[in-house]
XYZ file of C-alpha atoms in Angstrom:
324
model
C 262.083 83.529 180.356
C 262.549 83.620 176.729
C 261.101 87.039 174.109
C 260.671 86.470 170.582
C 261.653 89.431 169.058
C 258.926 92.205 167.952
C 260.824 93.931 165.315
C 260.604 97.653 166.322
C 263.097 99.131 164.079
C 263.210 96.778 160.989
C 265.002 96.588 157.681
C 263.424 98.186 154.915
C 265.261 97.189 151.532
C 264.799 100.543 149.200
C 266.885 101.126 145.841
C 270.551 100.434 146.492
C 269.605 97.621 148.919
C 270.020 99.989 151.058
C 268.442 98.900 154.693
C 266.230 102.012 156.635
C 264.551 102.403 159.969
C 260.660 102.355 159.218
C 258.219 101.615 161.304
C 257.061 98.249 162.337
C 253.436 96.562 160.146
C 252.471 96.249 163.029
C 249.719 97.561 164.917
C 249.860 100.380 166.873
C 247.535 98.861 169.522
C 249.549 95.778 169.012
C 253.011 97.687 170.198
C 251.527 99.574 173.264
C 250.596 96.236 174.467
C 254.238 95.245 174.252
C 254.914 98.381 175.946
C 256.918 99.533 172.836
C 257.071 102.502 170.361
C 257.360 102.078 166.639
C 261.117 103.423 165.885
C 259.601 106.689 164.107
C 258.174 108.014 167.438
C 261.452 107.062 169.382
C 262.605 110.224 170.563
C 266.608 109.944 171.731
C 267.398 109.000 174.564
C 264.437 106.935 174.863
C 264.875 103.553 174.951
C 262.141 100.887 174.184
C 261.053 99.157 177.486
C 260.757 96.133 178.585
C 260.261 92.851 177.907
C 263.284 92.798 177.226
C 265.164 96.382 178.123
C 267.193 96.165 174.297
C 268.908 99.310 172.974
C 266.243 100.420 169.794
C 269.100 100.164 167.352
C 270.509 96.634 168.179
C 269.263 95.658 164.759
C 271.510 98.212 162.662
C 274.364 98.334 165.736
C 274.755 94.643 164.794
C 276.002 95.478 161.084
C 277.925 97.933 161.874
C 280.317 96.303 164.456
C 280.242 92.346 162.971
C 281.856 91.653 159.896
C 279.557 90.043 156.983
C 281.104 87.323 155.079
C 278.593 87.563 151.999
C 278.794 91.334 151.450
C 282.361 92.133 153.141
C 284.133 93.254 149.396
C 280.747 95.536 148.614
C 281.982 99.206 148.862
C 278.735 100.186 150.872
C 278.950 97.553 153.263
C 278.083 99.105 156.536
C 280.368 96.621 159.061
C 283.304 98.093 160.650
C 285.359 95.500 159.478
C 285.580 96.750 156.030
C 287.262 100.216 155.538
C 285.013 103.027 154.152
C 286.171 106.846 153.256
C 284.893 110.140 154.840
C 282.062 111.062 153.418
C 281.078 107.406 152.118
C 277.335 106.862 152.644
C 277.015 103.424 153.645
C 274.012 100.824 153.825
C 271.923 101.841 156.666
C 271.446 105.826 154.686
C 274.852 106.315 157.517
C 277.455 108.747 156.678
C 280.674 108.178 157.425
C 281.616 111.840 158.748
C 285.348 110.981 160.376
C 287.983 107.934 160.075
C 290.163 107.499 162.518
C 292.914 105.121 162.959
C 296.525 104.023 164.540
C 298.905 102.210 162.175
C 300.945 101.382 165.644
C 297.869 100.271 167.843
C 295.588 98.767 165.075
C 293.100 101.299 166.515
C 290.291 101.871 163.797
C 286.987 103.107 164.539
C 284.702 105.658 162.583
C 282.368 108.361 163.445
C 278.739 108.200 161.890
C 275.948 110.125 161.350
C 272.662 109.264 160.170
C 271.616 111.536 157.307
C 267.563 111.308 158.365
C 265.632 110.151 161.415
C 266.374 110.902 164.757
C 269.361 108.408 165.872
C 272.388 109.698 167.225
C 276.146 109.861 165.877
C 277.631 106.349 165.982
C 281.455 105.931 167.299
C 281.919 102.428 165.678
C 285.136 100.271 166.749
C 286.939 97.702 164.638
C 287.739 94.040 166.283
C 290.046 91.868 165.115
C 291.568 92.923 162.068
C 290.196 94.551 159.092
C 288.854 91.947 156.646
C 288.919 93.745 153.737
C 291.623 94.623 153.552
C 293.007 92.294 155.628
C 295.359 93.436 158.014
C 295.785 94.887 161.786
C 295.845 91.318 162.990
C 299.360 91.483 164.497
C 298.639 95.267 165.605
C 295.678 94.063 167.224
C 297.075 91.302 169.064
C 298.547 91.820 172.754
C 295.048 93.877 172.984
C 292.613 90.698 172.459
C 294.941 88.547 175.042
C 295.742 91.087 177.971
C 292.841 92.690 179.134
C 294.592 95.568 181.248
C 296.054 96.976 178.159
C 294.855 100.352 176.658
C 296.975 101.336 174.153
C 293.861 101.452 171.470
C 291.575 103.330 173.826
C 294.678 105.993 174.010
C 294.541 105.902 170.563
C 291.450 106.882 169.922
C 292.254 110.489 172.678
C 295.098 110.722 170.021
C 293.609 109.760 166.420
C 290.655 112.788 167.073
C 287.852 110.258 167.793
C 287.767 111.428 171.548
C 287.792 115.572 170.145
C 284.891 113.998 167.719
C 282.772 112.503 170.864
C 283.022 115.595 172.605
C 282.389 118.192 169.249
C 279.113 115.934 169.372
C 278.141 115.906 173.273
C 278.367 120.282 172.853
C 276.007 120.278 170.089
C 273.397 118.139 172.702
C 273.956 115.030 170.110
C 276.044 112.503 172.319
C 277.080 109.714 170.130
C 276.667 105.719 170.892
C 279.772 103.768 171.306
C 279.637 100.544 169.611
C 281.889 97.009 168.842
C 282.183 93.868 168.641
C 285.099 91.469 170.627
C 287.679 93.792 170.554
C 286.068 96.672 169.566
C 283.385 95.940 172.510
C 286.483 96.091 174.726
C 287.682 99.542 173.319
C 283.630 100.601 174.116
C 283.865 99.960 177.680
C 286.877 101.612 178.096
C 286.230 104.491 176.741
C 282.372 104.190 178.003
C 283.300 104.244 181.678
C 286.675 106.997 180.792
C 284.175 109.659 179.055
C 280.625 108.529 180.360
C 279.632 111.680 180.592
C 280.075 112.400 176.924
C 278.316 109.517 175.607
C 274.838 108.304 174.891
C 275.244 104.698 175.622
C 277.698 101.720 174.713
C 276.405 98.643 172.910
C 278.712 95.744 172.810
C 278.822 92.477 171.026
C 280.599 89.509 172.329
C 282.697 92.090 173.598
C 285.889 90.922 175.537
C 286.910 92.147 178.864
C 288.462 94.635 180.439
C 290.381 94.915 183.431
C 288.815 94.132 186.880
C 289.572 97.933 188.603
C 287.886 99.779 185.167
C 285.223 96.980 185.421
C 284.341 97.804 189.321
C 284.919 101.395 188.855
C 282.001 104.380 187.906
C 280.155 102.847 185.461
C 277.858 104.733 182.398
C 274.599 104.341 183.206
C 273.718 102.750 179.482
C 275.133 100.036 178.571
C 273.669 96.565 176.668
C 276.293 93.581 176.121
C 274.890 91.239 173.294
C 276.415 87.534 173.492
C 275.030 84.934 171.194
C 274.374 81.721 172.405
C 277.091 79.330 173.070
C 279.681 82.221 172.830
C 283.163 80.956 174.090
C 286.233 83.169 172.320
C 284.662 86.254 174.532
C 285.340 84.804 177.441
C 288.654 82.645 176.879
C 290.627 85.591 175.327
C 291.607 87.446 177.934
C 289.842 85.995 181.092
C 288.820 89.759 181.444
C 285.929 91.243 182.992
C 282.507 93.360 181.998
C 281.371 97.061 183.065
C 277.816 96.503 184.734
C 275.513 96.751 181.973
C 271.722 95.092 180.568
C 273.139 91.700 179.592
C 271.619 89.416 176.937
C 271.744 86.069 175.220
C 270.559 86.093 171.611
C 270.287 83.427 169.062
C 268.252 82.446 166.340
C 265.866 79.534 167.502
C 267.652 78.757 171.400
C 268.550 76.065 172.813
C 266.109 73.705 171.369
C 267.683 74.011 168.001
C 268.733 70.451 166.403
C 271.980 72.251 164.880
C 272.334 74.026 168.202
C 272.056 71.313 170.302
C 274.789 69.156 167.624
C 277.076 71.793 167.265
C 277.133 71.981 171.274
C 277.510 68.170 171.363
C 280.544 68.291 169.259
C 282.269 71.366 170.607
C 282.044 69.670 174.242
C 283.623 66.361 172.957
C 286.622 67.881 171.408
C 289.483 68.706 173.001
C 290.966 71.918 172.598
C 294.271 72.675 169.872
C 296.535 72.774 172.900
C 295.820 69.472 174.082
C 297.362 66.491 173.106
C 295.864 63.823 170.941
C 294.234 60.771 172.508
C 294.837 58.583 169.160
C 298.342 56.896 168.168
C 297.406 56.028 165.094
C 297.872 58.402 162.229
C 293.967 58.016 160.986
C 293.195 59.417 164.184
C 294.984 61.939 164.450
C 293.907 63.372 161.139
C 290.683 62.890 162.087
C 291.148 64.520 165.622
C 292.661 67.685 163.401
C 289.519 68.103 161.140
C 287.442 67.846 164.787
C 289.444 71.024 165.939
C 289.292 72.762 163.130
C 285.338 72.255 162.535
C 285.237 73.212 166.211
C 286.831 76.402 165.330
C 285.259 77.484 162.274
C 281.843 76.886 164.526
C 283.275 78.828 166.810
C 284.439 81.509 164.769
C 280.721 81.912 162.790
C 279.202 82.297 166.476
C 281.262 84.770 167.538
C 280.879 86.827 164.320
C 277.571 85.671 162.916
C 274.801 88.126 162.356
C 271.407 87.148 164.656
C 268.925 90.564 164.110
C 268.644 89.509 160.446
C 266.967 85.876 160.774
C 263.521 86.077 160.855
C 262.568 85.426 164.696
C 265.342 85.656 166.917
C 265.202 84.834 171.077
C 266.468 87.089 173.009
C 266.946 86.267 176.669
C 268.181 88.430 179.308
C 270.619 86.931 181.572
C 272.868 87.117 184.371
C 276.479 86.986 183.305
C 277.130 84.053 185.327
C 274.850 81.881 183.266
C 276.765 82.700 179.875
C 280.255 81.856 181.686
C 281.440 78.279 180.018
């Protein structure tokens, strides 16, 4: 069954473009039909019910842990994926209280705090590489294609974000875990190792973990986010997910025209590893641009922002049906 998204907690744009939980326009009477609150009476650790059971900050989480191509060199950009300061107030009216990072690991992650409202403190993880600047690709490598591996999680007991969780969880303020792709996979670590220290952990196309931390205790609050058509997720590391609210999301679904090409095309082509079908040196070249379009498609899906277009569909799903 397919939800069009009620936007409960919405983006306000206020001087600075700065973006601001408000309330939804709404009606009131409108929203207890839906069986939801307006994000001004959400009191922590409420969660808005169903349909569908989402995590009431989805819409900001998503900034924060995907990185934005048309904003990444602004200083106040709130993704993860560019590098902020401590004390840096960043779109979003989020302070950046704590860095924390692991030249050897590539682990980067940073502790906010939202300077009104009633949200919690925010743990939230790099991915792949910082963007701007760029680096922590080759860091960051062995952890995107071997899903056992820990060393960032570790990182993060020894870089002071694990003292910052817990310096949180005694002053009855448990802080969210968030990331996206490789910083989902640091979440769910570190979700199931100190569940009982944090709030919840909100992935996006996170990658997996291993298959014992997978089966093992899980936290009782946890949303995975995968956009439609998603692949890179699930090829990396062939890894698995802690048990969790899983759902689809995408801008217009399946019935989209550039969907439903974009599919078409990505089916047809072969992967890089495989060999070319043409002799001919024409084809070949043209078999190379396929790839790389393929890629780049690829690429924008697994980092592209979906909370900011006007109606988005959520669907919740098993994880089976998201398996390509």
């Amino acid at each position: 069954m397919l939800y069009k998204h009620n936007r409960v907690i919405t983006l306000s744009l206020c001087k600075g473009n700065e973006f601001v939980l408000s309330q939804c326009k709404k009606s009131k009477s409108k929203l207890a039909q839906l069986g939801q609150k307006p994000a001004n009476s959400v009191n922590f650790p409420d969660f808005i019910p169903s349909p569908p059971p989402r995590h009431p900050l989805d819409v900001v989480y998503e900034q924060f842990s995907k990185p934005q191509l048309t904003l990444i060199l602004k200083k106040d950009e709130p993704s993860i994926y560019v590098r902020h300061t401590e004390g840096q107030i960043v779109q979003g009216n989020y302070q950046v209280e704590q860095v924390f990072e692991d030249k050897i690991t590539g682990f980067y992650a940073e502790g906010r705090v939202p300077l009104s409202g009633n949200a919690p403190p925010v743990l939230v993880i790099r991915g792949y590489g910082s963007w701007y600047p760029f680096d922590g690709v080759l860091q960051d490598t062995p952890e995107v294609f071997i899903a056992h591996l820990d060393w960032q999680s570790k990182a993060a007991e020894t870089q002071g974000a694990i003292a910052w969780i817990t310096e949180k969880c005694q002053q009855g303020d448990r802080p969210d875990v968030i990331g996206e792709s490789l910083g989902g996979k640091i979440a769910q670590q570190l979700g199931v190792k100190y569940r009982d220290r944090i709030h919840s952990v909100v992935t996006f196309n996170p990658l997996g973990v291993a298959r014992k931390l997978a089966q093992s205790s899980p936290h009782p609050s946890v949303f995975h986010y995968f956009t439609l058509g998603e692949r890179y997720a699930f090829w990396a590391n062939q890894g698995e997910f802690i048990p969790g609210t899983i759902l689809q999301i995408s801008k217009r679904g399946t019935r989209s025209w550039k969907y439903r090409l974009t599919e078409w095309l990505i089916q047809r082509t072969p992967s890089p590893l495989e060999h070319f079908k043409s002799r001919h040196c024409l084809g070949r070249i043209i078999e190379i641009l396929e790839r790389l379009i393929v890629q780049l498609i690829l690429v924008y899906r697994h980092n592209g922002l979906i909370f900011t277009h006007r109606n988005p569909v959520v669907r919740v799903v098993d994880l089976k049906e998201l398996l390509p």
